[in-house]
CSV table of C-alpha atoms in Angstrom, one decimal:
chain,number,residue,atom,x,y,z
V,662,MET,CA,46.6,76.4,-3.6
V,663,ASN,CA,47.9,78.8,-6.2
V,664,ASN,CA,45.4,79.2,-9.0
V,665,LYS,CA,47.6,81.1,-11.5
V,666,THR,CA,47.2,79.9,-15.1
V,667,SER,CA,49.7,77.4,-16.5
V,668,SER,CA,51.3,79.9,-18.9
V,669,SER,CA,52.2,82.3,-16.0
V,670,ASN,CA,54.5,79.8,-14.3
V,671,LEU,CA,57.1,78.1,-16.5
V,672,GLY,CA,60.1,76.1,-15.5
V,673,ALA,CA,62.9,74.2,-17.2
V,674,VAL,CA,64.1,70.6,-16.8
V,675,VAL,CA,67.4,70.4,-14.8
V,676,SER,CA,67.9,66.6,-14.8
V,677,VAL,CA,66.1,63.4,-15.8
V,678,ARG,CA,66.8,60.1,-14.1
V,679,GLY,CA,64.4,57.5,-15.2
V,680,SER,CA,61.0,58.6,-13.9
V,681,VAL,CA,62.5,61.2,-11.6
V,682,VAL,CA,62.6,64.7,-13.0
V,683,ASP,CA,64.2,67.9,-11.4
V,684,ILE,CA,62.8,71.2,-12.6
V,685,ARG,CA,63.8,74.8,-11.9
V,686,PHE,CA,61.2,77.5,-11.5
V,687,ASP,CA,62.3,81.2,-11.2
V,688,ALA,CA,58.9,82.8,-10.6
V,689,TYR,CA,57.6,80.7,-7.7
V,690,LEU,CA,57.6,77.0,-6.7
V,691,PRO,CA,54.6,74.9,-7.5
V,692,PRO,CA,53.1,73.2,-4.3
V,693,ILE,CA,53.5,69.5,-3.5
V,694,TYR,CA,51.2,67.3,-5.7
V,695,SER,CA,51.0,69.9,-8.4
V,696,LEU,CA,50.7,68.5,-11.9
V,697,LEU,CA,53.3,69.7,-14.4
V,698,HIS,CA,53.3,69.2,-18.2
V,699,ALA,CA,56.3,69.0,-20.6
V,700,GLY,CA,57.0,67.8,-24.1
V,701,ILE,CA,54.9,68.1,-27.3
V,702,ASP,CA,51.4,69.2,-26.4
V,703,GLY,CA,52.2,68.7,-22.7
V,704,GLN,CA,52.1,64.9,-23.2
V,705,ILE,CA,54.5,64.2,-20.4
V,706,ALA,CA,52.8,64.6,-17.0
V,707,ILE,CA,54.9,65.0,-13.8
V,708,GLU,CA,53.7,65.2,-10.2
V,709,VAL,CA,55.7,67.3,-7.7
V,710,LEU,CA,56.8,65.2,-4.7
V,711,ALA,CA,59.5,67.4,-3.2
V,712,GLN,CA,60.7,71.0,-3.1
V,713,LEU,CA,64.5,70.8,-3.1
V,714,ASP,CA,65.4,74.4,-2.5
V,715,ALA,CA,64.0,77.9,-3.3
V,716,HIS,CA,64.0,77.3,-7.0
V,717,ARG,CA,64.0,73.5,-7.7
V,718,VAL,CA,61.3,70.8,-7.3
V,719,ARG,CA,61.6,67.0,-7.8
V,720,GLY,CA,58.7,65.2,-9.4
V,721,ILE,CA,57.8,61.7,-10.6
V,722,ALA,CA,56.6,61.2,-14.2
V,723,LEU,CA,53.2,59.6,-14.6
V,724,THR,CA,53.9,58.9,-18.2
V,725,PRO,CA,57.0,57.6,-20.0
V,726,THR,CA,59.8,60.1,-20.2
V,727,GLN,CA,61.2,59.3,-23.6
V,728,GLY,CA,62.1,62.6,-25.4
V,729,LEU,CA,62.4,64.6,-22.3
V,730,ALA,CA,65.7,66.6,-22.2
V,731,ARG,CA,67.5,69.2,-20.1
V,732,GLY,CA,66.4,72.7,-20.7
V,733,MET,CA,62.9,71.7,-21.9
V,734,VAL,CA,60.1,74.0,-20.9
V,735,VAL,CA,57.7,72.8,-18.2
V,736,SER,CA,54.4,74.4,-17.5
V,737,ASP,CA,52.6,74.3,-14.1
V,738,SER,CA,48.9,73.3,-14.5
V,739,GLY,CA,48.0,75.2,-11.4
V,740,GLY,CA,46.5,72.3,-9.6
V,741,PRO,CA,46.9,68.6,-8.7
V,742,LEU,CA,45.9,65.5,-10.7
V,743,LYS,CA,42.1,65.4,-11.2
V,744,ALA,CA,39.6,62.7,-11.9
V,745,PRO,CA,36.3,63.1,-13.8
V,746,VAL,CA,33.0,62.6,-11.8
V,747,GLY,CA,29.4,62.7,-12.9
V,748,LYS,CA,26.5,60.5,-14.0
V,749,THR,CA,28.0,60.2,-17.5
V,750,ILE,CA,31.1,58.3,-16.3
V,751,LEU,CA,29.0,55.1,-15.7
V,752,SER,CA,29.6,52.2,-18.1
V,753,ARG,CA,33.0,53.7,-19.2
V,754,MET,CA,36.6,52.8,-18.8
V,755,PHE,CA,39.3,55.3,-17.9
V,756,ASP,CA,43.0,55.7,-17.3
V,757,VAL,CA,44.6,57.5,-14.4
V,758,PHE,CA,44.2,60.9,-16.1
V,759,GLY,CA,40.5,60.4,-16.7
V,760,ASN,CA,40.9,59.7,-20.4
V,761,ALA,CA,38.3,57.3,-21.8
V,762,ILE,CA,40.1,54.1,-23.0
V,763,ASP,CA,37.1,52.2,-24.3
V,764,ARG,CA,37.3,53.6,-27.9
V,765,GLN,CA,34.3,55.8,-27.4
V,766,PRO,CA,34.0,59.6,-27.4
V,767,ALA,CA,35.0,61.3,-24.1
V,768,PRO,CA,32.0,61.7,-21.7
V,769,THR,CA,30.3,65.1,-21.6
V,770,ASP,CA,28.8,67.0,-18.6
V,771,ILE,CA,31.5,66.0,-16.1
V,772,GLU,CA,33.2,67.8,-13.2
V,773,TRP,CA,36.9,67.4,-12.4
V,774,ARG,CA,37.9,66.8,-8.8
V,775,THR,CA,41.3,66.4,-7.2
V,776,VAL,CA,42.4,62.8,-6.4
V,777,HIS,CA,44.0,64.0,-3.1
V,778,ARG,CA,41.1,64.1,-0.7
V,779,ALA,CA,40.9,63.8,3.0
V,780,PRO,CA,39.0,60.8,4.6
V,781,PRO,CA,35.5,61.7,5.9
V,782,PRO,CA,35.7,63.2,9.4
V,783,LEU,CA,34.7,61.0,12.4
V,784,ALA,CA,31.6,63.1,13.0
V,785,ARG,CA,30.2,62.1,9.6
V,786,ARG,CA,31.0,58.4,9.9
V,787,SER,CA,28.3,55.9,10.6
V,788,THR,CA,28.9,54.1,13.9
V,789,LYS,CA,26.5,51.2,13.1
V,790,SER,CA,28.0,47.9,12.1
V,791,GLU,CA,25.8,46.6,9.3
V,792,ILE,CA,26.0,43.4,7.3
V,793,PHE,CA,26.5,43.8,3.5
V,794,GLU,CA,24.5,40.9,2.0
V,795,THR,CA,26.0,39.4,-1.1
V,796,GLY,CA,23.4,36.7,-1.9
V,797,ILE,CA,26.3,34.2,-1.9
V,798,LYS,CA,25.6,31.5,0.8
V,799,VAL,CA,29.2,30.7,2.0
V,800,ILE,CA,30.2,34.4,2.3
V,801,ASP,CA,27.0,35.5,4.1
V,802,VAL,CA,27.0,32.6,6.5
V,803,LEU,CA,30.7,32.1,7.4
V,804,ALA,CA,32.5,35.4,6.4
V,805,PRO,CA,29.9,38.1,6.4
V,806,LEU,CA,31.0,41.4,4.8
V,807,GLU,CA,30.6,44.8,6.5
V,808,ARG,CA,28.7,47.6,4.8
V,809,GLY,CA,31.3,50.2,4.4
V,810,GLY,CA,34.0,47.8,5.3
V,811,LYS,CA,36.9,46.2,3.5
V,812,ALA,CA,37.3,42.5,2.6
V,813,GLY,CA,40.4,40.9,1.3
V,814,LEU,CA,40.1,38.2,-1.4
V,815,PHE,CA,43.1,35.9,-1.3
V,816,GLY,CA,43.6,33.5,-4.2
V,817,GLY,CA,45.9,32.4,-7.0
V,818,ALA,CA,45.1,32.2,-10.7
V,819,GLY,CA,42.2,30.1,-12.0
V,820,VAL,CA,40.3,29.6,-8.7
V,821,GLY,CA,37.5,32.0,-9.5
V,822,LYS,CA,38.5,35.4,-8.2
V,823,THR,CA,37.2,37.3,-11.2
V,824,VAL,CA,34.0,35.2,-11.4
V,825,LEU,CA,33.4,36.0,-7.7
V,826,LEU,CA,34.0,39.7,-8.2
V,827,THR,CA,31.7,39.7,-11.3
V,828,GLU,CA,28.9,38.0,-9.4
V,829,MET,CA,29.2,40.5,-6.5
V,830,ILE,CA,29.0,43.3,-9.0
V,831,HIS,CA,25.9,41.7,-10.6
V,832,ASN,CA,24.2,41.3,-7.1
V,833,MET,CA,25.2,44.8,-6.1
V,834,VAL,CA,23.6,46.3,-9.2
V,835,GLY,CA,20.5,44.2,-9.2
V,836,HIS,CA,19.6,44.2,-5.5
V,837,HIS,CA,21.3,47.1,-3.8
V,838,GLU,CA,20.6,49.7,-6.5
V,839,GLY,CA,24.3,50.6,-6.2
V,840,VAL,CA,27.2,51.5,-8.3
V,841,SER,CA,30.3,49.3,-8.8
V,842,ILE,CA,33.8,50.7,-9.5
V,843,PHE,CA,36.5,48.4,-10.6
V,844,CYS,CA,40.1,49.6,-10.1
V,845,GLY,CA,42.9,47.7,-11.8
V,846,ILE,CA,46.2,48.5,-10.2
V,847,GLY,CA,49.1,47.0,-12.2
V,848,GLU,CA,46.6,44.9,-14.2
V,849,ARG,CA,47.6,43.0,-17.3
V,850,CYS,CA,45.8,44.6,-20.3
V,851,ARG,CA,44.5,41.2,-21.2
V,852,GLU,CA,42.7,40.9,-17.8
V,853,GLY,CA,41.2,44.3,-18.2
V,854,GLU,CA,39.9,43.6,-21.7
V,855,GLU,CA,38.5,40.2,-20.7
V,856,LEU,CA,36.8,41.7,-17.6
V,857,TYR,CA,35.2,44.5,-19.8
V,858,ARG,CA,33.8,41.9,-22.1
V,859,ASP,CA,32.5,39.7,-19.2
V,860,MET,CA,30.8,42.7,-17.6
V,861,LYS,CA,29.2,43.7,-20.9
V,862,GLN,CA,27.9,40.1,-21.5
V,863,ALA,CA,26.6,39.9,-17.9
V,864,GLY,CA,24.7,43.1,-18.4
V,865,VAL,CA,26.2,44.9,-15.4
V,866,LEU,CA,28.2,47.6,-17.3
V,867,PRO,CA,25.5,50.4,-17.2
V,868,ASN,CA,26.0,50.8,-13.4
V,869,MET,CA,29.8,50.4,-13.4
V,870,VAL,CA,33.0,52.4,-13.9
V,871,MET,CA,36.4,50.8,-14.7
V,872,VAL,CA,39.7,52.6,-14.0
V,873,PHE,CA,43.0,51.0,-15.0
V,874,GLY,CA,46.7,51.7,-14.4
V,875,GLN,CA,48.3,48.9,-16.4
V,876,MET,CA,51.3,46.8,-15.6
V,877,ASN,CA,53.5,48.5,-18.3
V,878,GLU,CA,52.8,52.0,-17.0
V,879,PRO,CA,55.3,54.0,-14.9
V,880,PRO,CA,55.1,53.5,-11.1
V,881,GLY,CA,53.7,57.1,-10.7
V,882,SER,CA,50.6,56.2,-12.8
V,883,ARG,CA,50.0,52.9,-11.0
V,884,PHE,CA,50.4,54.6,-7.6
V,885,ARG,CA,47.7,57.2,-8.3
V,886,VAL,CA,45.1,55.1,-10.1
V,887,GLY,CA,43.6,53.9,-6.7
V,888,HIS,CA,43.2,57.5,-5.7
V,889,ALA,CA,41.4,58.4,-9.0
V,890,ALA,CA,39.0,55.5,-8.5
V,891,LEU,CA,38.3,56.5,-4.9
V,892,THR,CA,37.5,60.1,-6.0
V,893,MET,CA,34.8,58.6,-8.4
V,894,ALA,CA,33.5,56.4,-5.6
V,895,GLU,CA,33.2,59.3,-3.2
V,896,TYR,CA,31.2,61.3,-5.7
V,897,PHE,CA,28.5,58.5,-5.9
V,898,ARG,CA,28.5,58.2,-2.1
V,899,ASP,CA,28.5,61.9,-1.2
V,900,ASP,CA,26.7,63.6,-4.1
V,901,GLU,CA,24.4,60.8,-5.4
V,902,HIS,CA,23.8,59.2,-2.0
V,903,ARG,CA,24.2,55.7,-3.4
V,904,ASP,CA,26.0,52.7,-2.1
V,905,VAL,CA,29.2,51.9,-3.9
V,906,LEU,CA,31.0,48.6,-4.3
V,907,LEU,CA,34.7,49.3,-4.9
V,908,LEU,CA,36.8,46.4,-6.3
V,909,ILE,CA,40.5,46.7,-6.2
V,910,ASP,CA,42.8,44.3,-8.0
V,911,ASN,CA,45.5,44.2,-6.7
V,912,ILE,CA,46.2,46.2,-3.5
V,913,PHE,CA,49.7,44.7,-3.3
V,914,ARG,CA,50.7,46.4,-6.6
V,915,PHE,CA,49.7,49.8,-5.0
V,916,ILE,CA,52.3,49.1,-2.3
V,917,GLN,CA,54.8,47.9,-4.9
V,918,ALA,CA,54.4,51.1,-7.0
V,919,GLY,CA,54.9,53.2,-3.8
V,920,SER,CA,58.1,51.2,-3.1
V,921,GLU,CA,59.4,51.9,-6.6
V,922,ILE,CA,58.7,55.6,-6.3
V,923,SER,CA,60.4,55.7,-2.9
V,924,GLY,CA,63.5,54.1,-4.3
V,925,LEU,CA,63.6,56.4,-7.3
V,926,MET,CA,63.2,59.4,-5.0
V,927,GLY,CA,66.3,58.2,-3.1
V,928,GLN,CA,64.6,57.5,0.3
V,929,MET,CA,66.3,55.0,2.7
V,930,PRO,CA,64.4,51.7,2.4
V,931,SER,CA,62.7,50.1,5.4
V,932,ARG,CA,62.3,46.4,6.3
V,933,LEU,CA,62.7,44.0,3.4
V,934,GLY,CA,63.3,46.9,1.0
V,935,TYR,CA,59.8,48.5,1.4
V,936,GLN,CA,59.3,52.3,1.5
V,937,PRO,CA,59.5,53.8,5.1
V,938,THR,CA,56.2,55.6,4.3
V,939,MET,CA,54.2,52.4,3.4
V,940,GLY,CA,51.9,52.5,6.5
V,941,THR,CA,51.0,56.1,5.8
V,942,GLU,CA,50.4,55.6,2.1
V,943,LEU,CA,48.2,52.6,2.5
V,944,SER,CA,46.2,54.3,5.3
V,945,GLY,CA,45.7,57.4,3.1
V,946,LEU,CA,44.0,55.2,0.6
V,947,GLU,CA,42.1,52.8,2.9
V,948,GLU,CA,40.8,55.4,5.3
V,949,ARG,CA,38.8,57.0,2.5
V,950,ILE,CA,36.8,53.8,2.1
V,951,ALA,CA,34.1,54.3,4.8
V,952,ASN,CA,30.3,54.5,5.4
V,953,THR,CA,29.0,57.9,6.2
V,954,ASP,CA,25.5,59.4,6.9
V,955,THR,CA,24.9,59.6,3.1
V,956,GLY,CA,26.0,56.2,1.8
V,957,ALA,CA,28.7,53.6,2.0
V,958,ILE,CA,31.8,52.5,0.0
V,959,THR,CA,32.2,48.8,0.5
V,960,SER,CA,35.5,47.5,-0.8
V,961,ILE,CA,36.7,44.0,-1.9
V,962,GLN,CA,40.4,43.9,-2.5
V,963,ALA,CA,42.4,41.1,-4.1
V,964,VAL,CA,45.5,40.6,-2.1
V,965,TYR,CA,48.7,39.0,-3.3
V,966,VAL,CA,50.8,37.6,-0.5
V,967,PRO,CA,54.5,37.5,-1.6
V,968,ALA,CA,55.9,34.0,-1.4
V,969,ASP,CA,52.9,32.9,0.7
V,970,ASP,CA,54.6,34.7,3.7
V,971,PHE,CA,51.8,36.2,5.8
V,972,THR,CA,54.4,38.0,7.9
V,973,ASP,CA,55.5,40.1,4.9
V,974,PRO,CA,55.1,43.8,5.8
V,975,ALA,CA,52.8,44.4,2.8
V,976,ALA,CA,50.4,41.6,4.0
V,977,VAL,CA,50.6,42.7,7.7
V,978,HIS,CA,49.8,46.3,6.9
V,979,THR,CA,46.9,45.3,4.5
V,980,PHE,CA,45.5,42.8,7.1
V,981,SER,CA,45.2,45.7,9.7
V,982,HIS,CA,42.6,47.4,7.5
V,983,LEU,CA,40.4,44.5,6.6
V,984,SER,CA,37.2,43.5,8.3
V,985,ALA,CA,36.9,40.2,6.4
V,986,SER,CA,39.2,37.7,4.7
V,987,ILE,CA,37.9,35.4,2.0
V,988,VAL,CA,40.4,32.7,1.1
V,989,LEU,CA,40.0,30.8,-2.2
V,990,SER,CA,41.2,27.2,-2.3
V,991,ARG,CA,42.6,25.5,-5.4
V,992,LYS,CA,41.7,22.1,-3.8
V,993,ARG,CA,38.0,23.0,-3.6
V,994,ALA,CA,38.1,24.3,-7.1
V,995,SER,CA,39.5,21.0,-8.4
V,996,GLU,CA,36.6,19.2,-6.6
V,997,GLY,CA,34.1,21.3,-8.4
V,998,LEU,CA,32.9,23.0,-5.2
V,999,TYR,CA,32.3,26.6,-6.6
V,1000,PRO,CA,32.6,29.2,-5.3
V,1001,ALA,CA,35.9,27.7,-4.2
V,1002,ILE,CA,36.0,29.6,-0.8
V,1003,ASP,CA,37.8,27.7,2.0
V,1004,PRO,CA,35.2,27.9,4.9
V,1005,LEU,CA,37.8,27.1,7.6
V,1006,LYS,CA,40.4,29.7,6.5
V,1007,SER,CA,38.0,32.5,5.7
V,1008,SER,CA,36.9,34.8,8.6
V,1009,SER,CA,35.2,38.0,9.4
V,1010,LYS,CA,35.2,40.5,12.3
V,1011,MET,CA,31.4,40.8,11.8
V,1012,ALA,CA,30.8,37.2,12.9
V,1013,THR,CA,30.1,38.1,16.5
V,1014,PRO,CA,26.8,37.5,18.4
V,1015,GLY,CA,26.4,41.3,18.9
V,1016,ILE,CA,26.4,42.0,15.1
V,1017,VAL,CA,25.0,38.9,13.3
V,1018,GLY,CA,22.9,37.7,16.2
V,1019,GLU,CA,23.1,34.7,18.5
V,1020,ARG,CA,21.5,32.2,16.1
V,1021,HIS,CA,23.7,33.1,13.1
V,1022,TYR,CA,26.9,33.1,15.3
V,1023,LEU,CA,26.2,29.6,16.9
V,1024,LEU,CA,25.2,28.1,13.5
V,1025,ALA,CA,28.4,29.4,11.9
V,1026,GLN,CA,30.5,27.9,14.8
V,1027,GLU,CA,28.7,24.6,14.4
V,1028,ILE,CA,29.3,24.5,10.6
V,1029,ARG,CA,33.0,25.2,11.2
V,1030,ARG,CA,33.2,22.5,13.9
V,1031,THR,CA,31.5,19.9,11.6
V,1032,LEU,CA,33.8,20.8,8.6
V,1033,ALA,CA,36.9,20.7,10.8
V,1034,GLN,CA,36.0,17.3,12.2
V,1035,TYR,CA,35.5,16.0,8.7
V,1036,GLU,CA,38.9,17.4,7.7
V,1037,GLU,CA,40.5,15.4,10.6
V,1038,LEU,CA,38.6,12.2,9.7
V,1039,LYS,CA,39.7,12.4,6.0
V,1040,ASP,CA,43.1,10.6,6.7
V,1041,ILE,CA,41.4,7.8,8.6
V,1042,ILE,CA,38.8,7.4,5.7
V,1043,ALA,CA,41.6,7.3,3.1
V,1044,MET,CA,43.4,4.6,5.0
V,1045,LEU,CA,40.7,2.4,6.5
V,1046,GLY,CA,37.5,3.4,4.6
V,1047,LEU,CA,34.2,4.9,5.8
V,1048,GLU,CA,32.9,1.6,7.3
V,1049,GLN,CA,35.6,1.7,10.0
V,1050,LEU,CA,34.3,4.9,11.5
V,1051,SER,CA,32.0,5.0,14.5
V,1052,PRO,CA,28.3,5.8,13.8
V,1053,THR,CA,28.8,9.2,15.4
V,1054,ASP,CA,31.7,10.0,13.1
V,1055,ARG,CA,29.9,8.7,10.1
V,1056,ALA,CA,27.0,11.1,10.8
V,1057,VAL,CA,29.5,14.0,11.0
V,1058,VAL,CA,30.9,13.0,7.6
V,1059,ALA,CA,27.5,12.8,6.1
V,1060,ARG,CA,26.6,16.3,7.5
V,1061,ALA,CA,29.9,17.8,6.4
V,1062,ARG,CA,29.6,16.5,2.9
V,1063,ARG,CA,26.0,17.8,2.6
V,1064,LEU,CA,27.0,21.2,4.0
V,1065,GLU,CA,29.9,21.4,1.5
V,1066,ARG,CA,27.5,20.8,-1.4
V,1067,PHE,CA,24.9,23.1,-0.1
V,1068,LEU,CA,27.4,25.9,0.2
V,1069,THR,CA,28.0,25.7,-3.6
V,1070,GLN,CA,25.9,28.0,-5.7
V,1071,PRO,CA,25.2,28.6,-9.4
V,1072,PHE,CA,26.1,32.1,-10.5
V,1073,PHE,CA,24.3,34.5,-12.8
V,1074,THR,CA,27.6,35.4,-14.5
V,1075,THR,CA,28.3,31.8,-15.4
V,1076,GLU,CA,24.9,30.8,-16.7
V,1077,GLN,CA,26.2,30.8,-20.3
V,1078,PHE,CA,28.9,28.3,-19.5
V,1079,SER,CA,27.2,26.0,-16.9
V,1080,GLY,CA,23.7,26.0,-18.3
V,1081,ILE,CA,22.4,26.3,-14.7
V,1082,SER,CA,20.4,29.5,-14.0
V,1083,GLY,CA,22.0,31.7,-11.3
V,1084,LYS,CA,20.6,31.9,-7.8
V,1085,LEU,CA,20.6,34.7,-5.3
V,1086,VAL,CA,20.0,33.3,-1.8
V,1087,SER,CA,18.9,35.4,1.1
V,1088,LEU,CA,20.7,35.1,4.5
V,1089,LYS,CA,17.6,33.7,6.1
V,1090,ASP,CA,17.3,30.9,3.5
V,1091,SER,CA,21.1,30.2,3.8
V,1092,LEU,CA,20.9,29.9,7.6
V,1093,ASP,CA,17.7,27.8,7.5
V,1094,GLY,CA,19.3,25.4,5.0
V,1095,CYS,CA,22.5,24.9,7.1
V,1096,GLU,CA,20.4,24.5,10.3
V,1097,ARG,CA,18.2,21.8,8.7
V,1098,ILE,CA,21.3,19.9,7.4
V,1099,LEU,CA,22.9,20.0,10.9
V,1100,LYS,CA,19.6,18.6,12.3
V,1101,ASP,CA,19.9,15.6,9.9
V,1102,GLU,CA,16.7,16.5,8.1
V,1103,PHE,CA,18.4,15.6,4.8
V,1104,LYS,CA,20.3,12.5,5.8
V,1105,ASP,CA,18.2,10.4,3.4
V,1106,VAL,CA,18.5,12.9,0.5
V,1107,PRO,CA,21.4,12.1,-1.9
V,1108,GLU,CA,24.3,14.5,-1.6
V,1109,SER,CA,24.0,15.3,-5.3
V,1110,ALA,CA,20.6,16.9,-4.7
V,1111,LEU,CA,22.2,19.6,-2.6
V,1112,TYR,CA,24.9,20.4,-5.2
V,1113,MET,CA,24.4,23.7,-7.1
V,1114,ILE,CA,21.1,24.7,-5.7
V,1115,GLY,CA,19.7,28.0,-4.1
V,1116,ALA,CA,17.5,27.6,-1.1
V,1117,ILE,CA,17.3,24.2,0.6
V,1118,ASP,CA,13.8,23.4,-0.5
V,1119,GLU,CA,15.1,22.9,-4.0
V,1120,ALA,CA,16.9,19.8,-2.8
V,1121,GLN,CA,13.6,17.8,-2.2
V,1122,GLN,CA,12.5,18.7,-5.7
V,1123,LYS,CA,15.9,17.8,-7.2
V,1124,ALA,CA,15.9,14.5,-5.3
V,1125,LYS,CA,12.5,13.5,-6.8
V,1126,GLU,CA,13.8,14.1,-10.3
V,1127,VAL,CA,16.6,11.6,-9.9
V,1128,PRO,CA,15.5,8.0,-10.5
V,1129,PRO,CA,16.0,5.6,-7.5
V,1130,GLU,CA,18.5,3.4,-9.4
V,1131,ILE,CA,20.7,6.4,-10.2
V,1132,GLN,CA,20.4,7.5,-6.5
V,1133,ALA,CA,21.7,4.1,-5.4
V,1134,SER,CA,24.6,4.1,-7.9
V,1135,LEU,CA,25.5,7.7,-6.8
V,1136,GLN,CA,25.5,6.6,-3.1
V,1137,GLN,CA,27.8,3.7,-3.9
V,1138,ALA,CA,30.1,6.0,-5.8
V,1139,VAL,CA,30.3,8.3,-2.8
V,1140,GLU,CA,31.1,5.5,-0.4
V,1141,HIS,CA,33.7,4.2,-2.9
V,1142,GLU,CA,35.3,7.7,-3.2
V,1143,ALA,CA,35.3,8.1,0.6
């Protein structure tokens, strides 16, 4: 890369079409991905995406282009877009250029690194498949996450996506001594501000970095914010040798920004109007998320599925990178079963006997079978009532309802709203609890005693605290509801 100073290579604007700017350079052409500056104090940033001929380049603006005119002077910064890295970026909030946007002074003692970095070579990658424990029962048992893997979080508004992300950040910081990086791609500024306050109240901000490319920003800015966040994550993994939890919300908006840029640059669209380079662009981002010999970047990505069509190219390409899918259900949220994760639709490539072990695998299969049978029996119960079922089916329903309640969990991040103290449950305790419910050890314990508890032993204690007459009325209410 040419390291000449910005003043030695000046160009002039030839044309401006929205975010696309053509610039003429007489001395020499800046390389692809070079960052150029124009306007008052160089406020307008342009990234070079194509060299048109011996003297002209075409770039995409990362900032609004108001005030840019033909003939304006453009200076070459002599390098690509860079992101700040260092210990002092923790607890801060940045934009795509590395400017602090949390109304505090800019961090000191930082190093600037290019956002365009190659994925770690295969020789440095860890070949072990390890489980990333979250301390959340339903995820660890039925859809275990991979350390250094990528999990997709599918869910609409108001079903608890942000709460689940916040809880994972809390558990990561408290129990993995790790760093969390939140990357908002095309986020509403309201969501970013709320998340910042939530994190501050939950006390997880000191080990966290937030990077935002907001919804109102040009596509160039939204397209690069994911790369900036990944550069920060790579610093903590490679230099500090720490585990990193990278949360991306929303990966679809990264693809969308790429599609807008492709259209603006005049490329021929591919299927359903997406950019022809979508697979390469997404891979370039996703392949950098990996576990190496020094640490791991584990990623949880919110995924928007256009019109609920899972055959959409954006969803198909994203699926090919994920090792686990966590599906949130509005129906479960309305029943008060939080976290509202659908146990039958959620899945993980880690859930094989070779990785999680024979006992865990068989237990997970048995839980799914029991919950699936209950799902099939629901129509019969609705029409004929619980009494019409055979004793075997009635036992299945009792087990399934107890499992559903046991898989709920009070979160640390919701203590102030629910008044119930948060619980972190080890995988061993989660599996023991499910196994004992499936063996009918708790058939005489009221269902309510299993709701919002940590380990299964708390159910016995909770059952003792409920007077017998209330237990009887609760049981009648359950039968009536069924």
